Short mmCIF file of C-alpha atoms in Angstrom, two decimals:
data_model
loop_
_atom_site.label_atom_id
_atom_site.label_comp_id
_atom_site.label_asym_id
_atom_site.label_seq_id
_atom_site.Cartn_x
_atom_site.Cartn_y
_atom_site.Cartn_z
CA MET A 268 -24.69 18.20 40.05
CA GLN A 269 -25.69 21.80 39.38
CA LEU A 270 -23.92 21.66 36.03
CA LEU A 271 -25.80 18.46 35.14
CA ASN A 272 -29.07 20.11 36.06
CA LYS A 273 -28.29 23.07 33.81
CA LEU A 274 -27.41 20.76 30.92
CA ARG A 275 -30.64 18.87 31.54
CA THR A 276 -32.91 21.90 31.64
CA LYS A 277 -31.46 25.10 30.19
CA HIS A 278 -28.70 23.90 27.85
CA ARG A 279 -29.98 20.68 26.32
CA PHE A 280 -28.36 21.30 22.95
CA ALA A 281 -25.00 21.87 24.64
CA GLY A 282 -25.50 18.62 26.52
CA VAL A 283 -26.10 16.75 23.27
CA LEU A 284 -22.94 18.21 21.75
CA ILE A 285 -20.92 17.25 24.84
CA ASP A 286 -22.20 13.66 24.70
CA ILE A 287 -21.37 13.33 21.00
CA THR A 288 -17.94 14.90 21.49
CA CYS A 289 -17.14 12.62 24.43
CA GLY A 290 -18.08 9.56 22.40
CA ALA A 291 -15.98 10.68 19.43
CA ALA A 292 -13.00 11.49 21.64
CA ALA A 293 -13.24 8.13 23.41
CA SER A 294 -13.06 6.30 20.08
CA LEU A 295 -9.44 7.46 19.77
CA ALA A 296 -8.63 4.56 22.10
CA LEU A 297 -9.48 2.15 19.27
CA PRO A 298 -7.01 0.98 16.62
CA PRO A 299 -5.00 2.41 14.97
CA PHE A 300 -4.54 5.33 17.41
CA PHE A 301 -4.59 3.39 20.71
CA MET A 302 -4.89 6.56 22.80
CA LEU A 303 -6.10 4.52 25.77
CA PRO A 304 -6.64 7.42 28.23
CA ALA A 305 -9.17 8.86 25.76
CA LEU A 306 -11.53 6.02 26.68
CA PHE A 307 -12.26 7.73 29.99
CA CYS A 308 -14.04 10.51 28.08
CA LEU A 309 -17.07 8.22 28.18
CA GLY A 310 -17.20 8.77 31.90
CA LEU A 311 -19.13 12.05 31.58
CA PRO A 312 -22.01 10.60 29.49
CA VAL A 313 -22.14 7.56 31.78
CA TRP A 314 -22.33 9.85 34.82
CA ARG A 315 -25.22 11.70 33.21
CA VAL A 316 -26.97 8.42 32.41
CA ILE A 317 -26.98 7.13 35.97
CA HIS A 318 -28.27 10.50 37.24
CA ALA A 319 -30.96 10.88 34.60
CA ASN A 320 -34.51 11.57 35.74
CA SER A 321 -36.18 9.19 33.28
CA ARG A 322 -35.50 6.17 31.13
CA PHE A 323 -35.90 8.23 27.96
CA GLU A 324 -33.36 10.80 29.14
CA ALA A 325 -30.81 8.10 30.01
CA ALA A 326 -31.31 6.39 26.65
CA SER A 327 -30.92 9.63 24.69
CA ILE A 328 -27.73 10.60 26.53
CA PHE A 329 -26.00 7.28 25.97
CA GLY A 330 -27.34 7.10 22.43
CA MET A 331 -25.69 10.42 21.58
CA ALA A 332 -22.42 9.17 23.05
CA GLY A 333 -22.75 6.09 20.86
CA LEU A 334 -23.43 8.28 17.85
CA GLY A 335 -20.16 10.13 18.40
CA TRP A 336 -18.31 6.86 19.01
CA PHE A 337 -19.44 5.21 15.77
CA LEU A 338 -19.39 8.36 13.67
CA ALA A 339 -15.72 8.90 14.47
CA SER A 340 -14.65 5.26 14.23
CA ILE A 341 -16.45 3.87 11.16
CA PHE A 342 -16.98 6.92 8.96
CA TRP A 343 -14.50 5.42 6.49
CA VAL A 344 -17.02 2.73 5.55
CA SER A 345 -18.93 5.34 3.56
CA HIS A 346 -15.90 5.80 1.30
CA ALA A 347 -16.76 2.48 -0.36
CA LEU A 348 -19.64 4.32 -2.01
CA ILE A 349 -17.32 6.37 -4.20
CA VAL A 350 -15.14 3.47 -5.37
CA SER A 351 -17.46 2.41 -8.17
CA ALA A 352 -19.37 5.69 -8.46
CA PRO A 353 -17.17 8.72 -7.69
CA SER A 354 -19.98 11.05 -8.71
CA LEU A 355 -21.87 10.07 -5.54
CA TRP A 356 -19.24 11.59 -3.26
CA PHE A 357 -21.78 14.03 -1.81
CA LEU A 358 -23.70 11.11 -0.27
CA THR A 359 -20.82 9.89 1.88
CA PRO A 360 -21.61 12.12 4.92
CA PHE A 361 -25.22 10.92 4.92
CA VAL A 362 -24.19 7.28 4.65
CA ALA A 363 -21.71 7.67 7.53
CA LEU A 364 -24.34 9.40 9.67
CA ALA A 365 -27.01 6.80 8.87
CA LEU A 366 -24.70 3.91 9.75
CA ALA A 367 -23.65 5.58 13.00
CA LEU A 368 -27.30 6.22 13.93
CA ILE A 369 -28.18 2.57 13.35
CA LEU A 370 -25.36 1.32 15.54
CA ALA A 371 -26.03 3.94 18.21
CA VAL A 372 -29.44 2.31 18.71
CA PHE A 373 -27.69 -0.54 20.53
CA TRP A 374 -26.18 1.87 23.04
CA THR A 375 -29.57 3.53 23.40
CA VAL A 376 -31.19 0.21 24.20
CA ALA A 377 -28.45 -0.61 26.71
CA ALA A 378 -29.07 2.59 28.66
CA ALA A 379 -32.86 2.19 28.48
CA VAL A 380 -32.78 -1.38 29.77
CA SER A 381 -30.23 -0.75 32.52
CA TRP A 382 -31.85 2.40 33.95
CA LEU A 383 -33.85 1.41 37.02
CA PRO A 384 -36.17 3.83 38.83
CA ASN A 385 -35.76 4.42 42.54
CA ARG A 386 -32.32 2.80 42.56
CA SER A 387 -28.97 4.15 43.66
CA ALA A 388 -26.40 5.38 41.20
CA VAL A 389 -24.12 2.43 42.00
CA VAL A 390 -26.83 -0.08 41.11
CA ARG A 391 -27.60 1.74 37.87
CA LEU A 392 -23.92 1.86 37.01
CA LEU A 393 -23.41 -1.86 37.56
CA CYS A 394 -26.55 -2.66 35.58
CA LEU A 395 -25.29 -0.49 32.72
CA LEU A 396 -21.95 -2.33 32.79
CA VAL A 397 -23.57 -5.76 32.47
CA VAL A 398 -26.29 -4.78 30.01
CA PHE A 399 -23.84 -2.91 27.79
CA ALA A 400 -21.65 -6.01 27.48
CA VAL A 401 -24.68 -8.14 26.58
CA ILE A 402 -25.95 -5.62 24.03
CA GLU A 403 -22.53 -5.43 22.38
CA TRP A 404 -22.59 -9.22 22.16
CA THR A 405 -25.98 -9.14 20.43
CA ARG A 406 -24.59 -6.61 17.95
CA GLY A 407 -22.44 -9.42 16.62
CA PHE A 408 -25.37 -11.34 15.13
CA VAL A 409 -28.47 -9.12 15.01
CA ALA A 410 -29.34 -8.27 11.38
CA SER A 411 -26.45 -10.46 10.16
CA GLY A 412 -24.12 -8.78 12.67
CA PHE A 413 -21.94 -5.70 12.63
CA PRO A 414 -19.40 -6.13 15.45
CA TRP A 415 -17.14 -3.26 14.42
CA SER A 416 -15.56 -0.73 16.76
CA LEU A 417 -15.98 -2.97 19.78
CA MET A 418 -14.50 -1.46 22.90
CA GLY A 419 -12.47 -4.62 23.46
CA GLY A 420 -10.37 -3.68 20.43
CA ILE A 421 -8.24 -1.44 22.63
CA PHE A 422 -6.45 -4.55 23.93
CA ALA A 423 -4.88 -5.01 20.50
CA VAL A 424 -2.37 -2.36 21.56
CA HIS A 425 -0.04 -5.25 22.53
CA LEU A 426 0.05 -8.82 21.27
CA SER A 427 0.38 -10.02 24.86
CA SER A 428 -2.81 -8.28 26.00
CA LEU A 429 -4.66 -9.49 22.92
CA GLN A 430 -4.06 -13.10 23.99
CA MET A 431 -6.83 -12.66 26.58
CA ALA A 432 -9.27 -12.91 23.69
CA SER A 433 -8.50 -16.63 23.46
CA ILE A 434 -9.95 -17.03 26.97
CA ILE A 435 -12.83 -14.58 27.29
CA GLY A 436 -13.28 -13.46 23.69
CA VAL A 437 -13.51 -9.94 22.35
CA TYR A 438 -16.83 -9.43 24.14
CA GLY A 439 -15.21 -10.30 27.45
CA LEU A 440 -12.52 -7.74 26.66
CA THR A 441 -15.29 -5.24 25.93
CA LEU A 442 -16.67 -5.88 29.40
CA LEU A 443 -13.24 -5.25 30.92
CA ALA A 444 -12.72 -2.10 28.87
CA PHE A 445 -16.05 -0.62 29.88
CA GLY A 446 -15.35 -1.70 33.44
CA CYS A 447 -12.27 0.51 33.39
CA VAL A 448 -14.48 3.39 32.24
CA VAL A 449 -16.94 3.03 35.12
CA ALA A 450 -14.25 2.29 37.74
CA PRO A 451 -13.47 6.00 38.47
CA LEU A 452 -17.20 6.66 38.79
CA LEU A 453 -17.55 3.82 41.28
CA TRP A 454 -14.67 5.34 43.25
CA VAL A 455 -16.47 8.69 43.38
CA LEU A 456 -19.67 6.92 44.47
CA SER A 457 -17.76 5.35 47.40
CA ALA A 458 -17.81 1.83 45.91
CA ARG A 459 -14.03 1.80 45.99
CA TRP A 460 -13.50 -1.92 46.36
CA LEU A 461 -15.45 -2.53 43.16
CA ALA A 462 -13.46 0.18 41.41
CA LEU A 463 -10.19 -1.40 42.49
CA ILE A 464 -11.29 -4.84 41.29
CA LEU A 465 -12.24 -3.53 37.84
CA LEU A 466 -9.02 -1.52 37.51
CA MET A 467 -6.89 -4.50 38.54
CA LEU A 468 -8.66 -6.76 36.05
CA GLY A 469 -8.16 -4.21 33.28
CA ASN A 470 -4.52 -3.71 34.19
CA GLN A 471 -3.93 -7.46 34.28
CA ALA A 472 -5.48 -7.81 30.83
CA LEU A 473 -3.33 -5.00 29.43
CA HIS A 474 -0.11 -6.19 31.08
CA PRO A 475 -0.26 -9.98 31.45
CA LYS A 476 2.71 -11.64 33.05
CA ASN A 477 4.73 -13.75 30.66
CA LYS A 478 5.41 -16.95 32.54
CA SER A 479 6.97 -18.77 29.64
CA LYS A 480 10.54 -19.88 30.23
CA LYS A 481 13.20 -18.42 28.03
CA LEU A 482 15.47 -20.72 26.09
CA SER A 483 18.84 -21.15 27.68
CA LYS A 484 20.52 -20.97 24.31
CA LYS A 485 19.61 -20.40 20.72
CA PRO A 486 18.29 -23.48 18.96
CA ASP A 487 20.61 -25.14 16.48
CA LEU A 488 19.36 -24.99 12.92
CA LYS A 489 20.55 -27.39 10.24
CA LEU A 490 19.90 -27.17 6.54
CA VAL A 491 19.20 -30.50 4.93
CA LYS A 492 19.74 -30.76 1.20
CA THR A 493 17.23 -33.06 -0.46
CA PRO A 494 18.04 -34.67 -3.82
CA ILE A 495 16.08 -33.21 -6.73
CA CYS A 496 14.01 -35.61 -8.77
CA SER A 497 15.09 -36.47 -12.29
CA GLU A 498 12.25 -34.59 -13.96
CA SER A 499 13.25 -31.36 -12.26
CA GLU A 500 16.89 -31.87 -13.23
CA LYS A 501 15.86 -32.12 -16.89
CA LYS A 502 13.89 -28.87 -16.66
CA ILE A 503 16.81 -27.06 -15.03
CA ARG A 504 19.22 -28.19 -17.73
CA THR A 505 16.72 -27.08 -20.42
CA TYR A 506 16.33 -23.62 -18.88
CA LYS A 507 20.09 -23.15 -18.60
CA LYS A 508 20.68 -24.29 -22.17
CA ASN A 509 18.01 -21.95 -23.60
CA SER A 510 19.21 -18.97 -21.59
CA GLN A 511 22.76 -19.35 -22.97
CA ARG A 512 21.71 -19.07 -26.59
CA PRO A 513 22.76 -15.86 -28.43
CA ASN A 514 19.18 -15.12 -29.50
CA ALA A 515 17.66 -15.98 -26.11
CA ARG A 516 14.91 -13.68 -24.86
CA GLN A 517 15.25 -11.71 -21.68
CA TYR A 518 12.88 -13.84 -19.66
CA ASP A 519 14.77 -16.95 -20.75
CA ARG A 520 17.97 -15.49 -19.33
CA GLU A 521 16.21 -14.70 -16.06
CA ALA A 522 14.45 -18.04 -15.92
CA ILE A 523 14.15 -19.91 -12.69
CA THR A 524 17.04 -22.30 -12.23
CA GLU A 525 15.79 -24.06 -9.16
CA LEU A 526 12.54 -25.99 -8.96
CA VAL A 527 10.89 -27.83 -6.11
CA CYS A 528 9.80 -31.32 -7.02
CA SER A 529 6.14 -32.00 -6.32
CA GLU A 530 7.18 -35.19 -4.56
CA LEU A 531 8.90 -33.10 -1.88
CA ALA A 532 5.89 -30.83 -1.17
#
């Protein structure tokens, strides 16, 4: 707590850098890196949010974490600027920063809405968990929608874990992913049964049990030869005849000798 107080009062710039760095490091859990333990780097900004002294302070902390998250995960979008106009390469950092700032607003709003005065840290943490999931859902359609770099994308690390999206959707997976982030904080705050529930749900989503029965033996495959229609037979004979001529061109010699009749499609 003393360190948080120093970051809040004496070393504000260092606190901003730490929040941005934590958000950028946590984005390594997203595809294609899938460094899942990196997601817990968001725990420090979240801890600062729930212990903030004001709504504005909580919003600014989580907004800076969101800035680092989006700046590190979608900076490549700015490269589209230099595809048609390579001379504008010097604008790519500004485009990447502007896009990250716009998307970080959603995280800022989530922290501002979830921060409740005169409430315990556990209540604030649970409110942040729920509000964050709702705000990420709204990001999918506000201003035509920009649902990139969703936290639920970490479940694409395995095809089996990704199947959960067919049940709860990617926004439900985002809720589970962020629940895993706040679970260690709940444990520290003595809400250990909630922490265990969130960790078990996240683990179940990452490692679902495959209850499908295996085949006792390999299936038998049979190739069925279908008669070719007369029109195709004529074309095949024509191709073969032309390719055997002395003055035949190269592409005639390499012509296709098997055609699929449209009646069989």
